[in-house]
Amino acid sequence: MEQFLSYANGRYLKVSLFLSVFLSIIYVMHEPGQPKNGGTWFGYTLGTISAVLIIWLMYFGRRKRDYFSTLGTVKGWLSAHVYLGSSLLILATLHTGFQFGLNVHTLAYALMCIAIFSGFYGAWTYVYLPIKKRENLKTISAEEYYLSIEDVDRQIIKLAKDLPESLSLMINSAIERTEIGGNLLEQLSAEDKSCLIYKDELYANVDQSGCIHLLVEELSKVTEQQRAVQLKQIIDLFGRRKKSLKILRYHIKTNVLLKLWLNIHVPVSFALLAALMAHILSVFIYW
Amino acid sequence: MTEQYKIVVIGAGPGGISAATHAAELNISHVLLEASPKIANTIQKYQKGKHVMAEPSILPLRSPIAFEAGKREAILDEWQQGLLQNKVNIKYNAAVVNIDGEKGDYKITLADSSVIQAEFIILGIGVQGNPRKLGVTGDDADFVQYTLDNPDDHKNETIVIVGAGDAAIENAVVLASNNKVFIVNRRDEFARAKEGNLNLITAAIDKGDVECCYNTNPHSIELTPEQEKPGIFVLKTASGEIKIPVDRIIARLGAIPPRALVESFGIEFPNSDPNSIPVLSAKYESNVPGIYVIGALGGYPLIKQAMNQGYEVVEYILGNNINPADHPLLENKLEHLPFDLGVDEILSLMQTEIPVFTPLSALTFRELMLDSQVHVFEPNIEIFKKNDYTNSFYTILQGEVNIVIGDRVIKSTQGNFFGEMSLISGRRRSATVLSGESCIVIETPRRTMIKLITSVDAVKRVLDETFITRTIQAKFAPKVTIEELQPIVSKAKLNQYSANEVLFAEGDEANCLHVIRSGSVTVSKKVAGKDIPMTYVAANNVVGEMGILGNTVRSATITATVKTETISIDSDSFNDLLAKSPTLRATMELEVQKRHLENTKLESESETGDILSFLMQQGLGEATDVLLINEDTCVGCDNCETACAATHGGTSRLNRKAGPTFAHVHVPTSCRHCEDPSCMKDCPPDAIHRGGLGGEVFIDDSCIGCGNCERNCPYGVIQMEYPKEKNSSFWNWMFFNAGEQPGENKVKEGDNIKKAVKCDMCKDIDGGAACVRACPTGAANRVSPENFINVVNI
Ligand SMILES: Cc1cc2nc3c(=O)[nH]c(=O)nc-3n(C[C@H](O)[C@H](O)[C@H](O)COP(=O)(O)OP(=O)(O)OC[C@H]3O[C@@H](n4cnc5c(N)ncnc54)[C@H](O)[C@@H]3O)c2cc1C
Ligand code: HEM
Ligand code: HEM
Ligand code: SF4
Ligand code: SF4
């Protein structure tokens, strides 16, 4: 199955390359008799093309939600979006004639660059993270991991019922105080904030190791065969729990990464639109 | 002194109520016997407040009792009123257990052993059956019940639920939140329950919300009127008796289907198929003279039909030859025919002219014609096109049609039928059919034909034979006449395989080839001792020709993926065919070479095989078109779901996250448009159809919200949903925050019912599948099983 990057044999990559090269050649060739910037006829042309492209790039947000549209597929649009969006880096830069300063014009340009680079990052996540996600999950789905944890928990609670109270309390607290997800930063860091309570004290339980450690300690002390077997089973179960939790944390993190960048990309795009309007207005009024 | 009546109506469903009321109206001595304590048990069991539909809307109602679409409660009230006003003699709690005697003098025995005498019997007991009783002393106590109406009515009670099926589990789990609940299971596990329910109940038991008594049988119920709890439930466990003081006992032991009871009255069914219905005359009389069958039991699954029959059957008993209420409908249907005959004459003409329909009883044929269309065609009109996905069945009443297969045209004339191939295989049409001179054809929908095939053996036989002949002719010997093929056809065999059954194994001697008639198979080879599936072959294709052409042993194992039917032709017959059709060998050899090439290409990739077996395990062998998501490119944006919702009134018909995954292939919960869709089987208004070019299975507006299809779909893809509002425009939402986000429509206000919704493959949307077109990365794709290999092999 083809990717959005290789959509229609890279049709839009070719279009963008052609546009960039062709317009660069004209830029080098043309001698306007004034500084080469947005003020020349060619500057105006480049500016207009860039502005139209930006409007069209933003329109992607609409097309993506126009589910009845028969104008191409969203995949095709994304392919065009990515390549034509990148070509702005050349077209708009040529338009500026490399005249940057501390003004609204350069602000627009800077915002455009942020939009584009965040777009690069986004495209990268779209291509690589799904594969990473799948490798992490191995062959089953995240739902199945959640279910398996529930299942393990049930087994642990059942097994822990007749352990000495301090231990069974500890085990229950370890299960109850297992943290996964949390706020955005916690999701992103994938850090394990789980803890447990043992003899009324709160301990960290990163990767369930606190709990496993206490259980192993207990195991070394027991003499009764049956109790030993029971503890071993619980330890194994916590081991499985730890693995699933780790996988899920990574899964959550990747899911956040896949979405987070859009929270930069889109607001910056709107800011760019505003700055661009200011730029165009100002050049018409003051020039 | 036994009571004696002219007409005894058994079962106070809509059919029975209508019959008894008409008898009362006419002052005929009668009684209406109802097993349950209330009228219309089937309708009492609908969910509270259910909106009952009055389909088919074109059918007029003919009954002294009113019936219009409306709330369940209002309708039941109205019926109750009607019974009172007409002074209908009704007995509740009067389950009939036996019938003896003959027309004019029947003795009807009730559960309490009392006997009632009758001259005529009208049987309208429906198909729901009666709940299986606890069968222990005390089970008639009023705190013993067999249904659960509203779980919220019960708080802080001690409730024992008996049973281990889905109904028992669902009741136990909802009641557990407010009550002390026990569940009594005869065995040591919940083997009969659905996966989801199994998880629910084990969780509830582990958490202690529900207490389960395994290996336990009910023993008796003791009444304790003086005490706090009204009774004590005595249970027998493996280790002895236990006694539980209870407020309530709910027994969910399933229903006893009425067939055995009906047969015990002497009424015959045509065969053992559970869907078959008793043979009836045009006047609803069964093979036992004087016993009439109406309503759902007689094969009429809707309320209005049952009520009309109730009226008509009383008239027939009185010897009045009235036209059935559907008469005007038929009249309408047949109006445009160039015959100067009445409806009944046209119907009997049709039955004599068309041999497949001759064995049908007049009533069955009438029913068939109500569902069918009669087309009068100008010459050269396309009746259907090759590769269409329609599946109705056609018979030629007059004139001829031209069947175009490749560059050949075969004429088919009066009395013949066509279109049976797709009917049976559920696959695309294999030829184009054009109308010929003075052509009149009858088109019968698939469901009606399938019902006919299961209930009339003669029809099945004719269809099977023709199918074999035509398949052999079309596949192997298009130029050879049917007469010449006869010896080969008579030796060909029809085989049935259940899912995972092996047709033949690698290394076996090759002695026949199979044409797959319905279902599908996988081809697998042994690699390092393991069977690796290499490819999938759908209905209408040939397997096993490689071995038989080369006269060698089988080079691969063929396994049925789902219930599969094949036609097998042995080597001798095949050699005959080769001799008769000189070009056959060359074309088949070419085909074989192509397959060899494909196979060697696939042999190295064992992951492909694993994925293919995974897909088959998911039941995709019976799919015709399925949504697959490539996990290596899915970014989880859920745009596919939103697209589906936005284009289908706000409810997504696919659930991306749900469903199994293997390697990079994910099968989301979404309709697979099965070859032989289980959802269609039991839809009272026949609202589920198979569509045109895409072959989509879809539900039309006549859905009455009964939920049967939701239960019948093995893949859980049908949801019951309230209709939703239209959304405001995108720009209003975007700039003024007006209305809802695309795809998140509000539920419509007012009195609406939940109806079944499912994927319709975007049949009404330009551009096709919205989910696929909305996926930004191309992860979502719709594929038909023939192309699984390509998808899997990326
Ligand atoms: C969930 C659901 C929703 C539906 N919604 C609709 C709808 O909206 N519109 C519509 O037109 N149809 C609907 N139907 C179909 C409709 O309910 C049936 O077609 C109709 O009830 C059939 O009527 P009947 O008289 O043949 O039998 P039933 O209604 O089944 O009545 C049979 C009666 O006989 C009694 N009985 C059984 N055995 C005995 C015995 N041995 N002795 C004495 N009495 C006995 C039963 O207790 C029952 O009261 C729906 C069906 C279901 C399951
Ligand atoms: C309709 C579209 C546009 C018009 C008419 C336009 C017009 C102009 C003009 C006339 C100038 C010349 C200023 C000078 O002579 O110094 C200019 C410069 C500039 N333009 Fe545009 N422009 C357009 C679009 C854009 C876009 C899309 C961007 C980038 C986001 C952009 C960024 C700049 C910058 C950075 C300069 C240099 C400012 C400076 O000289 O300090 N312009 N533009
Ligand atoms: C100035 C340039 C750009 C603008 C104004 C812009 C604007 C937008 C907008 C409005 C969206 C819609 C987001 C949404 O509604 O969910 C979007 C999505 C996206 N853009 Fe850009 N973009 C620009 C450049 C780029 C570039 C250069 C790339 C990549 C190289 C890129 C990659 C993407 C991707 C991957 C998406 C997400 C698509 C999806 O999830 O459906 N963009 N962009
Ligand atoms: S709804 Fe279910 S049974 Fe019906 S076609 Fe779709 S998957 Fe098959
Ligand atoms: S639209 Fe495509 S990428 Fe988005 S969730 Fe659906 S399948 Fe995955």
Coordinates of N, CA, C and O in Angstrom, one line a residue, chain B residues 5-111:
Chain B
Y5 N -66.9 -25.6 22.6 CA -67.0 -24.4 21.8 C -66.9 -24.8 20.3 O -66.3 -25.8 20.0
K6 N -67.4 -23.9 19.5 CA -67.2 -24.1 18.1 C -65.7 -23.8 17.7 O -65.1 -24.6 17.0
I7 N -65.2 -22.7 18.1 CA -63.9 -22.3 17.8 C -63.0 -22.1 19.0 O -63.4 -21.3 19.9
V8 N -61.9 -22.8 19.1 CA -61.0 -22.5 20.2 C -59.7 -21.9 19.6 O -59.1 -22.4 18.6
V9 N -59.4 -20.7 20.1 CA -58.2 -20.0 19.5 C -57.1 -20.2 20.6 O -57.3 -19.9 21.8
I10 N -56.0 -20.7 20.1 CA -54.9 -20.9 21.1 C -53.8 -19.9 20.9 O -53.2 -19.8 19.8
G11 N -53.5 -19.2 21.9 CA -52.4 -18.1 21.8 C -53.1 -16.8 21.6 O -53.7 -16.5 20.6
A12 N -52.9 -15.9 22.6 CA -53.5 -14.5 22.5 C -52.5 -13.5 22.0 O -52.3 -12.5 22.6
G13 N -51.8 -13.9 20.9 CA -51.0 -12.9 20.2 C -51.9 -12.1 19.3 O -53.1 -12.2 19.3
P14 N -51.3 -11.2 18.5 CA -52.1 -10.4 17.6 C -53.0 -11.2 16.8 O -54.2 -10.9 16.5
G15 N -52.5 -12.4 16.3 CA -53.3 -13.2 15.4 C -54.5 -13.8 16.2 O -55.7 -13.7 15.7
G16 N -54.2 -14.4 17.3 CA -55.3 -15.0 18.1 C -56.3 -14.0 18.6 O -57.5 -14.3 18.6
I17 N -55.8 -12.8 19.1 CA -56.8 -11.8 19.5 C -57.7 -11.4 18.4 O -59.0 -11.4 18.6
S18 N -57.2 -11.2 17.3 CA -58.0 -10.8 16.2 C -59.0 -11.9 15.8 O -60.2 -11.6 15.6
A19 N -58.6 -13.1 15.8 CA -59.5 -14.2 15.4 C -60.6 -14.3 16.5 O -61.8 -14.4 16.1
A20 N -60.2 -14.3 17.8 CA -61.2 -14.5 18.8 C -62.2 -13.4 18.8 O -63.5 -13.6 19.0
T21 N -61.7 -12.2 18.6 CA -62.6 -11.0 18.6 C -63.6 -11.1 17.4 O -64.8 -10.8 17.5
H22 N -63.1 -11.5 16.3 CA -64.0 -11.6 15.1 C -65.1 -12.7 15.4 O -66.3 -12.5 15.1
A23 N -64.7 -13.8 16.0 CA -65.7 -14.8 16.4 C -66.7 -14.2 17.4 O -67.9 -14.5 17.2
A24 N -66.2 -13.5 18.4 CA -67.1 -12.9 19.3 C -68.1 -11.9 18.6 O -69.3 -11.9 18.9
E25 N -67.6 -11.1 17.7 CA -68.4 -10.2 17.0 C -69.5 -10.9 16.2 O -70.6 -10.4 16.1
L26 N -69.2 -12.1 15.7 CA -70.2 -12.8 15.0 C -71.0 -13.7 15.9 O -71.8 -14.6 15.4
N27 N -70.8 -13.6 17.2 CA -71.6 -14.4 18.1 C -71.4 -15.9 18.0 O -72.3 -16.7 18.1
I28 N -70.2 -16.3 17.7 CA -69.9 -17.7 17.5 C -69.3 -18.1 18.9 O -68.5 -17.4 19.5
S29 N -69.7 -19.3 19.4 CA -69.2 -19.7 20.7 C -67.7 -20.0 20.5 O -67.2 -20.7 19.6
H30 N -66.9 -19.4 21.4 CA -65.4 -19.5 21.3 C -64.8 -19.3 22.6 O -65.4 -18.9 23.6
V31 N -63.5 -19.7 22.7 CA -62.7 -19.3 23.8 C -61.2 -19.0 23.3 O -60.8 -19.6 22.3
L32 N -60.6 -18.1 23.9 CA -59.2 -17.7 23.6 C -58.3 -18.2 24.7 O -58.5 -17.8 25.9
L33 N -57.4 -19.1 24.5 CA -56.6 -19.7 25.5 C -55.2 -19.1 25.5 O -54.5 -19.1 24.4
E34 N -54.7 -18.5 26.5 CA -53.4 -17.8 26.6 C -52.6 -18.4 27.7 O -53.1 -18.5 28.8
A35 N -51.4 -18.8 27.4 CA -50.5 -19.5 28.4 C -50.1 -18.6 29.5 O -49.9 -19.0 30.6
S36 N -49.8 -17.3 29.1 CA -49.3 -16.4 30.1 C -50.4 -15.7 30.9 O -51.6 -15.8 30.5
P37 N -50.1 -14.9 31.9 CA -51.2 -14.2 32.6 C -51.6 -13.0 32.0 O -52.5 -12.3 32.5
K38 N -51.1 -12.6 30.8 CA -51.5 -11.4 30.1 C -51.6 -11.7 28.7 O -51.1 -12.7 28.2
I39 N -52.2 -10.8 27.9 CA -52.4 -11.0 26.5 C -51.0 -10.8 25.8 O -50.1 -10.1 26.3
A40 N -50.9 -11.3 24.6 CA -49.7 -11.0 23.7 C -48.4 -11.0 24.4 O -47.7 -10.0 24.5
N41 N -48.0 -12.2 24.8 CA -46.8 -12.4 25.6 C -45.6 -11.8 24.8 O -44.7 -11.2 25.4
T42 N -45.5 -12.1 23.5 CA -44.4 -11.7 22.7 C -44.2 -10.1 22.8 O -43.1 -9.6 22.9
I43 N -45.3 -9.5 22.7 CA -45.3 -8.0 22.7 C -45.0 -7.5 24.1 O -44.3 -6.5 24.3
Q44 N -45.6 -8.2 25.1 CA -45.3 -7.8 26.5 C -43.7 -7.8 26.7 O -43.2 -7.1 27.6
K45 N -43.1 -8.7 26.0 CA -41.6 -8.8 26.3 C -40.8 -7.8 25.5 O -39.6 -7.7 25.7
Y46 N -41.4 -7.0 24.6 CA -40.6 -6.0 23.9 C -40.1 -5.0 25.1 O -40.7 -4.9 26.1
Q47 N -39.0 -4.3 24.8 CA -38.6 -3.4 25.8 C -39.6 -2.3 26.1 O -40.5 -2.0 25.3
K48 N -39.6 -1.8 27.3 CA -40.6 -0.8 27.8 C -40.6 0.4 26.8 O -39.6 0.9 26.3
G49 N -41.8 0.8 26.5 CA -42.0 2.0 25.7 C -41.6 1.8 24.2 O -41.4 2.8 23.5
K50 N -41.4 0.6 23.8 CA -40.9 0.4 22.4 C -42.0 0.9 21.5 O -43.2 0.7 21.7
H51 N -41.5 1.6 20.4 CA -42.4 2.0 19.4 C -42.7 0.8 18.4 O -41.8 0.3 17.8
V52 N -43.9 0.4 18.4 CA -44.2 -0.8 17.6 C -44.7 -0.3 16.2 O -45.4 0.7 16.1
M53 N -44.1 -0.9 15.2 CA -44.4 -0.4 13.8 C -45.5 -1.2 13.2 O -45.7 -2.4 13.5
A54 N -46.2 -0.6 12.3 CA -47.3 -1.3 11.6 C -47.0 -1.5 10.1 O -47.6 -1.0 9.2
E55 N -45.9 -2.3 9.9 CA -45.5 -2.7 8.6 C -46.3 -3.9 8.1 O -46.8 -4.6 9.0
P56 N -46.4 -4.2 6.9 CA -46.1 -3.3 5.7 C -47.2 -2.3 5.6 O -48.3 -2.6 5.7
S57 N -46.7 -1.0 5.4 CA -47.7 0.1 5.5 C -48.7 0.0 4.4 O -49.8 0.5 4.6
I58 N -48.4 -0.6 3.3 CA -49.4 -0.6 2.2 C -50.5 -1.6 2.5 O -51.6 -1.6 1.8
L59 N -50.3 -2.5 3.4 CA -51.3 -3.6 3.6 C -52.4 -3.0 4.5 O -52.1 -2.5 5.6
P60 N -53.7 -3.1 4.1 CA -54.7 -2.6 4.9 C -55.0 -3.5 6.1 O -54.6 -4.7 6.0
L61 N -55.5 -3.0 7.2 CA -55.8 -3.8 8.4 C -57.2 -4.3 8.3 O -58.1 -3.5 8.0
R62 N -57.4 -5.5 8.6 CA -58.7 -6.0 8.5 C -59.0 -6.8 9.8 O -58.6 -8.0 9.9
S63 N -59.5 -6.1 10.8 CA -59.6 -6.7 12.1 C -60.6 -5.9 12.9 O -60.6 -4.7 12.8
P64 N -61.4 -6.5 13.8 CA -62.3 -5.8 14.7 C -61.4 -5.0 15.7 O -62.0 -4.2 16.5
I65 N -60.2 -5.4 15.9 CA -59.3 -4.8 16.9 C -58.5 -3.7 16.2 O -58.0 -4.0 15.1
A66 N -58.3 -2.6 16.8 CA -57.5 -1.5 16.2 C -56.0 -1.8 16.3 O -55.6 -2.4 17.2
F67 N -55.3 -1.3 15.3 CA -53.8 -1.4 15.4 C -53.2 -0.4 14.5 O -53.4 -0.4 13.3
E68 N -52.5 0.5 15.2 CA -51.7 1.5 14.5 C -50.3 1.6 15.1 O -50.2 1.2 16.3
A69 N -49.4 2.0 14.4 CA -48.0 2.2 14.9 C -48.1 3.0 16.2 O -48.9 4.0 16.2
G70 N -47.4 2.7 17.2 CA -47.4 3.5 18.4 C -46.7 2.8 19.6 O -46.0 1.8 19.3
K71 N -46.8 3.3 20.8 CA -46.1 2.7 21.9 C -46.6 1.4 22.3 O -47.9 1.2 22.2
R72 N -45.8 0.5 22.7 CA -46.2 -0.9 23.1 C -47.3 -0.8 24.1 O -48.3 -1.5 23.9
E73 N -47.2 0.0 25.1 CA -48.2 0.1 26.2 C -49.6 0.5 25.6 O -50.6 -0.1 26.0
A74 N -49.6 1.5 24.8 CA -50.8 2.0 24.2 C -51.5 0.9 23.4 O -52.7 0.7 23.5
I75 N -50.7 0.2 22.6 CA -51.3 -0.8 21.8 C -51.9 -2.0 22.6 O -53.0 -2.4 22.4
L76 N -51.1 -2.4 23.6 CA -51.6 -3.5 24.5 C -52.9 -3.0 25.2 O -53.9 -3.8 25.3
D77 N -53.0 -1.8 25.6 CA -54.2 -1.2 26.3 C -55.3 -1.3 25.3 O -56.4 -1.7 25.7
E78 N -55.1 -0.9 24.1 CA -56.2 -0.8 23.1 C -56.7 -2.2 22.8 O -57.9 -2.4 22.7
W79 N -55.8 -3.2 22.7 CA -56.2 -4.6 22.5 C -57.1 -5.1 23.6 O -58.1 -5.7 23.5
Q80 N -56.6 -4.8 24.8 CA -57.3 -5.2 26.0 C -58.7 -4.6 26.0 O -59.7 -5.4 26.3
Q81 N -58.8 -3.4 25.7 CA -60.1 -2.7 25.6 C -61.0 -3.4 24.5 O -62.2 -3.7 24.8
G82 N -60.4 -3.7 23.4 CA -61.1 -4.3 22.3 C -61.7 -5.7 22.7 O -62.8 -6.0 22.4
L83 N -60.9 -6.4 23.5 CA -61.3 -7.7 23.9 C -62.5 -7.6 24.9 O -63.5 -8.3 24.8
L84 N -62.4 -6.6 25.8 CA -63.5 -6.3 26.7 C -64.8 -5.9 26.0 O -65.9 -6.5 26.2
Q85 N -64.7 -4.9 25.1 CA -65.8 -4.4 24.4 C -66.6 -5.5 23.6 O -67.8 -5.5 23.6
N86 N -65.8 -6.3 23.0 CA -66.4 -7.4 22.2 C -66.8 -8.6 23.0 O -67.2 -9.6 22.5
K87 N -66.6 -8.5 24.3 CA -66.9 -9.6 25.2 C -66.3 -10.9 24.8 O -66.9 -12.0 24.6
V88 N -65.0 -10.8 24.5 CA -64.3 -12.0 24.1 C -64.1 -12.9 25.3 O -63.7 -12.4 26.4
N89 N -64.3 -14.2 25.1 CA -64.1 -15.2 26.2 C -62.7 -15.6 26.3 O -62.2 -16.4 25.4
I90 N -61.9 -15.1 27.2 CA -60.5 -15.4 27.2 C -60.1 -16.0 28.5 O -60.6 -15.7 29.6
K91 N -59.2 -17.0 28.5 CA -58.7 -17.7 29.7 C -57.2 -17.4 29.7 O -56.5 -17.8 28.8
Y92 N -56.8 -16.9 30.8 CA -55.3 -16.7 31.0 C -54.7 -17.9 31.7 O -55.4 -18.7 32.2
N93 N -53.4 -18.0 31.8 CA -52.7 -19.1 32.4 C -53.2 -20.4 31.9 O -53.4 -21.4 32.7
A94 N -53.6 -20.5 30.6 CA -54.2 -21.7 30.1 C -53.3 -22.2 29.0 O -53.6 -22.1 27.8
A95 N -52.2 -22.7 29.3 CA -51.3 -23.3 28.3 C -51.8 -24.6 27.8 O -52.1 -25.5 28.6
V96 N -51.9 -24.7 26.5 CA -52.3 -26.0 25.9 C -51.2 -27.0 25.8 O -50.1 -26.6 25.4
V97 N -51.4 -28.2 26.3 CA -50.3 -29.2 26.3 C -50.6 -30.3 25.3 O -49.7 -31.1 25.0
N98 N -51.9 -30.5 25.0 CA -52.2 -31.6 24.1 C -53.5 -31.4 23.3 O -54.4 -30.7 23.8
I99 N -53.6 -32.0 22.1 CA -54.8 -32.0 21.4 C -55.1 -33.4 20.9 O -54.2 -34.0 20.3
D100 N -56.3 -33.8 21.1 CA -56.7 -35.1 20.6 C -58.0 -35.0 19.8 O -58.7 -34.0 19.9
G101 N -58.3 -36.0 19.1 CA -59.6 -36.0 18.4 C -59.5 -35.6 16.9 O -58.4 -35.7 16.3
E102 N -60.6 -35.2 16.4 CA -60.6 -34.8 14.9 C -61.5 -33.7 14.7 O -62.3 -33.2 15.6
K103 N -61.6 -33.2 13.5 CA -62.4 -32.1 13.1 C -63.8 -32.2 13.6 O -64.4 -33.3 13.4
G104 N -64.3 -31.2 14.3 CA -65.7 -31.3 14.8 C -65.7 -31.8 16.2 O -66.6 -31.5 17.0
D105 N -64.7 -32.5 16.7 CA -64.6 -33.0 18.0 C -63.2 -33.1 18.6 O -62.6 -34.2 18.7
Y106 N -62.6 -32.0 18.8 CA -61.3 -32.0 19.4 C -61.3 -31.9 20.9 O -62.2 -31.2 21.5
K107 N -60.4 -32.5 21.5 CA -60.3 -32.4 23.0 C -58.9 -31.7 23.3 O -57.8 -32.3 22.9
I108 N -59.0 -30.6 23.9 CA -57.8 -29.8 24.1 C -57.4 -29.9 25.6 O -58.3 -29.5 26.5
T109 N -56.2 -30.3 25.9 CA -55.9 -30.4 27.3 C -55.0 -29.3 27.7 O -54.0 -28.9 27.0
L110 N -55.3 -28.7 28.9 CA -54.5 -27.6 29.4 C -53.5 -28.1 30.4 O -53.6 -29.2 30.9
A111 N -52.6 -27.2 30.8 CA -51.5 -27.6 31.7 C -52.1 -28.0 33.0 O -51.5 -28.9 33.7

